[in-house]
Amino acid sequence: MAASVASSFFFDDEPAGDRGMAAMDACALCAKPLAREKDIFMYRGDTPFCSDECRHKQIRDDAVCERHAARRLRPYSSVPESLLGQPVSGEVSVGS
């Protein structure tokens, strides 16, 4: 019985075609098939990548998308863009 447990692989128990779940048979970025004897690099819980390089490229791409989304919201902000990201001092100037 121990031999069958040791030889099972987590891909074998995955339901086929389950929507909303990343396919665990190919890299999410380059679509290279994931080999059972190789490391799989995960990102955001359930997204597999064939290499650390593919995973980091996806992380960089996601960061760029998030920055672009934040910029689209900035025109509605009353804070000047030059002050965004700067630490807040907590001091308030009061006129007399």
Coordinates of N, CA, C and O in Angstrom, one line a residue:
M1 N 0.8 -1.2 0.0 CA 0.0 0.0 0.0 C 0.9 1.3 0.0 O 0.5 2.2 -0.7
A2 N 2.0 1.3 0.7 CA 2.8 2.4 0.8 C 3.4 2.7 -0.6 O 3.6 3.9 -0.9
A3 N 3.7 1.7 -1.4 CA 4.2 2.0 -2.7 C 3.2 2.7 -3.6 O 3.6 3.6 -4.4
S4 N 2.0 2.4 -3.5 CA 1.0 3.1 -4.3 C 0.8 4.6 -3.9 O 0.6 5.5 -4.7
V5 N 0.9 4.8 -2.6 CA 0.8 6.2 -2.1 C 2.0 7.0 -2.5 O 1.9 8.1 -3.0
A6 N 3.2 6.4 -2.4 CA 4.4 7.1 -2.8 C 4.4 7.4 -4.3 O 5.0 8.4 -4.8
S7 N 3.8 6.5 -5.1 CA 3.9 6.7 -6.6 C 2.7 7.7 -7.1 O 2.8 8.1 -8.2
S8 N 1.8 8.0 -6.2 CA 0.7 8.9 -6.7 C 1.2 10.3 -6.8 O 2.2 10.7 -6.1
F9 N 0.7 11.0 -7.6 CA 1.1 12.4 -7.9 C -0.1 13.3 -7.9 O -1.2 12.9 -8.3
F10 N 0.0 14.5 -7.4 CA -1.1 15.4 -7.2 C -1.9 15.7 -8.5 O -3.0 16.0 -8.5
F11 N -1.2 15.6 -9.7 CA -1.9 15.8 -10.9 C -3.0 14.7 -11.2 O -4.0 15.0 -11.8
D12 N -2.7 13.5 -10.7 CA -3.6 12.4 -10.9 C -5.0 12.6 -10.3 O -6.0 12.0 -10.8
D13 N -5.1 13.3 -9.2 CA -6.4 13.4 -8.5 C -7.2 14.7 -8.9 O -8.2 15.0 -8.4
E14 N -6.6 15.5 -9.8 CA -7.3 16.7 -10.2 C -8.5 16.5 -11.2 O -8.3 15.7 -12.1
P15 N -9.6 17.1 -10.9 CA -10.7 16.9 -11.9 C -10.4 17.6 -13.2 O -9.8 18.7 -13.2
A16 N -10.7 17.0 -14.3 CA -10.4 17.6 -15.6 C -11.4 18.7 -15.9 O -12.6 18.5 -15.7
G17 N -10.9 19.8 -16.4 CA -11.7 20.8 -16.9 C -12.5 21.6 -15.9 O -13.5 22.2 -16.2
D18 N -12.0 21.6 -14.7 CA -12.7 22.4 -13.6 C -12.4 23.9 -13.8 O -11.3 24.3 -13.8
R19 N -13.5 24.6 -14.1 CA -13.4 26.0 -14.4 C -13.0 26.8 -13.1 O -13.3 26.4 -12.0
G20 N -12.2 27.9 -13.3 CA -11.7 28.7 -12.2 C -10.4 28.2 -11.6 O -9.8 28.9 -10.8
M21 N -10.0 27.0 -11.9 CA -8.7 26.5 -11.4 C -7.7 26.5 -12.5 O -8.0 26.2 -13.7
A22 N -6.5 26.8 -12.2 CA -5.4 26.8 -13.2 C -5.1 25.3 -13.6 O -5.1 24.4 -12.7
A23 N -4.9 25.1 -14.8 CA -4.5 23.8 -15.3 C -3.1 23.5 -14.7 O -2.3 24.3 -14.7
M24 N -3.0 22.3 -14.2 CA -1.7 21.9 -13.5 C -0.8 21.1 -14.4 O 0.1 20.4 -13.9
D25 N -1.1 21.1 -15.7 CA -0.2 20.3 -16.6 C 0.7 21.1 -17.5 O 1.5 20.6 -18.2
A26 N 0.5 22.5 -17.5 CA 1.4 23.3 -18.3 C 1.7 24.7 -17.5 O 0.9 25.1 -16.7
C27 N 2.8 25.3 -17.9 CA 3.2 26.6 -17.3 C 2.1 27.6 -17.7 O 1.7 27.7 -18.9
A28 N 1.7 28.4 -16.8 CA 0.7 29.4 -17.0 C 1.2 30.5 -17.9 O 0.4 31.3 -18.5
L29 N 2.5 30.7 -18.0 CA 3.0 31.8 -18.9 C 3.4 31.3 -20.2 O 3.0 31.8 -21.3
C30 N 4.3 30.3 -20.3 CA 4.8 29.8 -21.6 C 4.2 28.6 -22.1 O 4.5 28.1 -23.3
A31 N 3.3 28.0 -21.4 CA 2.5 26.7 -21.7 C 3.4 25.5 -21.9 O 3.0 24.5 -22.5
K32 N 4.6 25.6 -21.4 CA 5.5 24.4 -21.5 C 5.0 23.3 -20.6 O 4.5 23.6 -19.4
P33 N 4.9 22.1 -21.0 CA 4.4 21.0 -20.2 C 5.2 20.9 -18.9 O 6.4 21.0 -18.9
L34 N 4.5 20.7 -17.8 CA 5.1 20.5 -16.5 C 5.5 19.1 -16.3 O 4.6 18.2 -16.4
A35 N 6.8 18.8 -16.0 CA 7.2 17.4 -15.8 C 7.1 17.0 -14.4 O 7.3 17.8 -13.5
R36 N 6.7 15.8 -14.2 CA 6.4 15.3 -12.8 C 7.7 15.2 -12.0 O 7.7 15.3 -10.8
E37 N 8.9 15.1 -12.7 CA 10.1 14.9 -11.9 C 10.8 16.3 -11.7 O 11.9 16.3 -11.1
K38 N 10.2 17.3 -12.2 CA 10.8 18.7 -12.0 C 10.0 19.5 -11.0 O 8.9 19.2 -10.7
D39 N 10.7 20.5 -10.5 CA 10.0 21.5 -9.6 C 8.9 22.3 -10.3 O 9.1 22.5 -11.5
I40 N 7.9 22.6 -9.6 CA 6.8 23.5 -10.1 C 6.8 24.7 -9.2 O 6.8 24.6 -8.0
F41 N 6.8 25.8 -9.8 CA 6.9 27.1 -9.1 C 5.5 27.7 -9.1 O 4.9 28.0 -10.2
M42 N 4.9 27.9 -7.9 CA 3.5 28.3 -7.8 C 3.5 29.8 -7.5 O 4.4 30.4 -6.9
Y43 N 2.4 30.5 -7.9 CA 2.2 31.9 -7.7 C 0.7 32.1 -7.4 O -0.1 31.5 -8.1
R44 N 0.4 32.9 -6.4 CA -1.0 33.3 -6.0 C -1.8 32.0 -5.7 O -2.9 31.9 -6.1
G45 N -1.1 31.1 -5.1 CA -1.8 29.9 -4.6 C -2.0 28.8 -5.6 O -1.7 27.6 -5.3
D46 N -2.5 29.0 -6.8 CA -2.9 27.9 -7.7 C -2.4 28.1 -9.1 O -2.9 27.4 -10.0
T47 N -1.5 28.9 -9.4 CA -1.0 29.2 -10.7 C 0.4 28.6 -10.9 O 1.3 29.1 -10.2
P48 N 0.6 27.5 -11.7 CA 1.9 26.8 -11.8 C 2.7 27.4 -12.9 O 2.3 27.9 -13.9
F49 N 4.0 27.4 -12.7 CA 5.0 27.9 -13.6 C 6.2 26.8 -13.7 O 6.5 26.2 -12.8
C50 N 6.7 26.7 -14.9 CA 7.8 25.7 -15.1 C 9.1 26.1 -14.5 O 10.0 25.3 -14.3
S51 N 9.3 27.4 -14.3 CA 10.6 27.9 -13.8 C 10.4 29.1 -13.0 O 9.4 29.8 -13.0
D52 N 11.4 29.4 -12.2 CA 11.4 30.6 -11.4 C 11.4 31.9 -12.3 O 10.7 32.9 -11.9
E53 N 12.0 31.8 -13.4 CA 12.0 32.9 -14.4 C 10.6 33.2 -14.9 O 10.2 34.4 -14.9
C54 N 9.9 32.2 -15.3 CA 8.5 32.4 -15.7 C 7.6 33.0 -14.6 O 6.8 33.9 -14.8
R55 N 7.8 32.5 -13.4 CA 7.0 33.0 -12.3 C 7.3 34.4 -12.0 O 6.4 35.3 -11.8
H56 N 8.6 34.8 -12.0 CA 9.0 36.2 -11.8 C 8.5 37.1 -12.9 O 8.1 38.3 -12.7
K57 N 8.5 36.6 -14.1 CA 8.0 37.5 -15.2 C 6.5 37.7 -15.0 O 6.0 38.9 -15.2
Q58 N 5.7 36.7 -14.6 CA 4.3 36.9 -14.3 C 4.1 37.9 -13.2 O 3.2 38.8 -13.2
I59 N 5.0 37.8 -12.1 CA 4.9 38.7 -11.0 C 5.1 40.2 -11.5 O 4.4 41.1 -11.1
R60 N 6.2 40.4 -12.3 CA 6.5 41.7 -12.9 C 5.3 42.2 -13.7 O 4.9 43.4 -13.6
D61 N 4.7 41.3 -14.6 CA 3.6 41.7 -15.4 C 2.4 42.1 -14.6 O 1.7 43.1 -14.9
D62 N 2.1 41.4 -13.5 CA 1.0 41.7 -12.6 C 1.3 43.1 -11.9 O 0.3 43.9 -11.8
A63 N 2.5 43.3 -11.5 CA 2.8 44.6 -10.9 C 2.6 45.8 -11.8 O 2.1 46.8 -11.4
V64 N 3.0 45.6 -13.1 CA 2.8 46.6 -14.1 C 1.3 46.9 -14.3 O 0.9 48.0 -14.3
C65 N 0.5 45.8 -14.4 CA -0.9 46.0 -14.6 C -1.6 46.7 -13.4 O -2.4 47.5 -13.5
E66 N -1.1 46.4 -12.2 CA -1.6 47.0 -11.0 C -1.3 48.5 -10.9 O -2.1 49.3 -10.6
R67 N 0.0 48.8 -11.4 CA 0.4 50.3 -11.4 C -0.5 51.0 -12.5 O -0.9 52.1 -12.2
H68 N -0.7 50.4 -13.6 CA -1.5 51.0 -14.6 C -3.0 51.3 -14.1 O -3.6 52.3 -14.4
A69 N -3.5 50.3 -13.4 CA -4.9 50.4 -12.9 C -4.9 51.5 -11.8 O -5.8 52.3 -11.8
A70 N -3.9 51.7 -11.0 CA -3.8 52.7 -10.0 C -3.7 54.1 -10.7 O -4.3 55.1 -10.3
R71 N -3.0 54.2 -11.8 CA -2.9 55.4 -12.5 C -4.2 55.9 -13.1 O -4.5 57.0 -13.2
R72 N -5.0 54.9 -13.6 CA -6.3 55.2 -14.2 C -7.2 55.8 -13.1 O -8.1 56.6 -13.4
L73 N -7.0 55.5 -11.8 CA -7.8 56.0 -10.8 C -7.3 57.4 -10.3 O -8.1 58.1 -9.7
R74 N -6.1 57.7 -10.5 CA -5.5 59.0 -10.0 C -6.1 60.2 -10.5 O -6.2 61.2 -9.7
P75 N -6.6 60.4 -11.7 CA -7.2 61.7 -12.1 C -8.3 62.1 -11.2 O -8.6 63.3 -11.1
Y76 N -9.0 61.2 -10.5 CA -10.1 61.5 -9.6 C -9.6 61.8 -8.2 O -10.4 62.1 -7.3
S77 N -8.3 61.7 -7.9 CA -7.7 61.9 -6.6 C -7.4 63.4 -6.5 O -7.0 64.1 -7.4
S78 N -7.5 64.0 -5.3 CA -7.2 65.4 -5.0 C -5.7 65.5 -4.6 O -5.2 66.6 -4.4
V79 N -5.0 64.4 -4.5 CA -3.6 64.4 -4.1 C -2.7 64.6 -5.3 O -2.9 63.8 -6.3
P80 N -1.8 65.6 -5.4 CA -0.9 65.7 -6.5 C -0.1 64.5 -6.7 O 0.4 63.8 -5.8
E81 N 0.2 64.1 -8.0 CA 0.9 62.9 -8.3 C 2.3 62.9 -7.7 O 2.9 61.9 -7.3
S82 N 2.9 64.2 -7.6 CA 4.2 64.3 -7.0 C 4.3 63.9 -5.6 O 5.4 63.6 -5.1
L83 N 3.2 63.9 -4.9 CA 3.1 63.6 -3.4 C 2.8 62.1 -3.2 O 2.9 61.6 -2.1
L84 N 2.3 61.4 -4.2 CA 1.9 60.0 -4.0 C 3.1 59.2 -3.7 O 4.1 59.3 -4.3
G85 N 3.0 58.3 -2.7 CA 4.0 57.4 -2.3 C 5.0 58.0 -1.3 O 5.9 57.4 -0.9
Q86 N 4.8 59.3 -1.0 CA 5.7 59.9 0.0 C 5.1 59.7 1.4 O 3.9 59.7 1.6
P87 N 6.0 59.6 2.4 CA 5.5 59.4 3.8 C 4.7 60.7 4.2 O 5.0 61.8 3.9
V88 N 3.7 60.4 5.0 CA 2.9 61.5 5.6 C 3.5 61.9 6.9 O 3.8 61.1 7.8
S89 N 3.7 63.2 7.1 CA 4.3 63.7 8.3 C 3.4 63.7 9.5 O 3.8 63.7 10.6
G90 N 2.1 63.9 9.3 CA 1.1 64.0 10.4 C 1.0 65.4 10.9 O 0.2 65.7 11.8
E91 N 1.8 66.3 10.4 CA 1.7 67.7 10.8 C 0.7 68.5 10.0 O 0.6 68.3 8.8
V92 N 0.0 69.4 10.6 CA -1.0 70.2 9.9 C -0.7 71.6 10.1 O -0.5 72.0 11.3
S93 N -0.6 72.4 9.1 CA -0.3 73.8 9.2 C -1.6 74.6 9.4 O -2.6 74.3 8.7
V94 N -1.6 75.5 10.3 CA -2.8 76.2 10.6 C -2.5 77.7 10.4 O -1.6 78.2 11.0
G95 N -3.4 78.3 9.6 CA -3.2 79.8 9.4 C -3.8 80.6 10.6 O -4.8 80.2 11.2
S96 N -3.2 81.8 10.9 CA -3.8 82.6 12.0 C -4.6 83.7 11.5 O -4.7 84.1 10.5

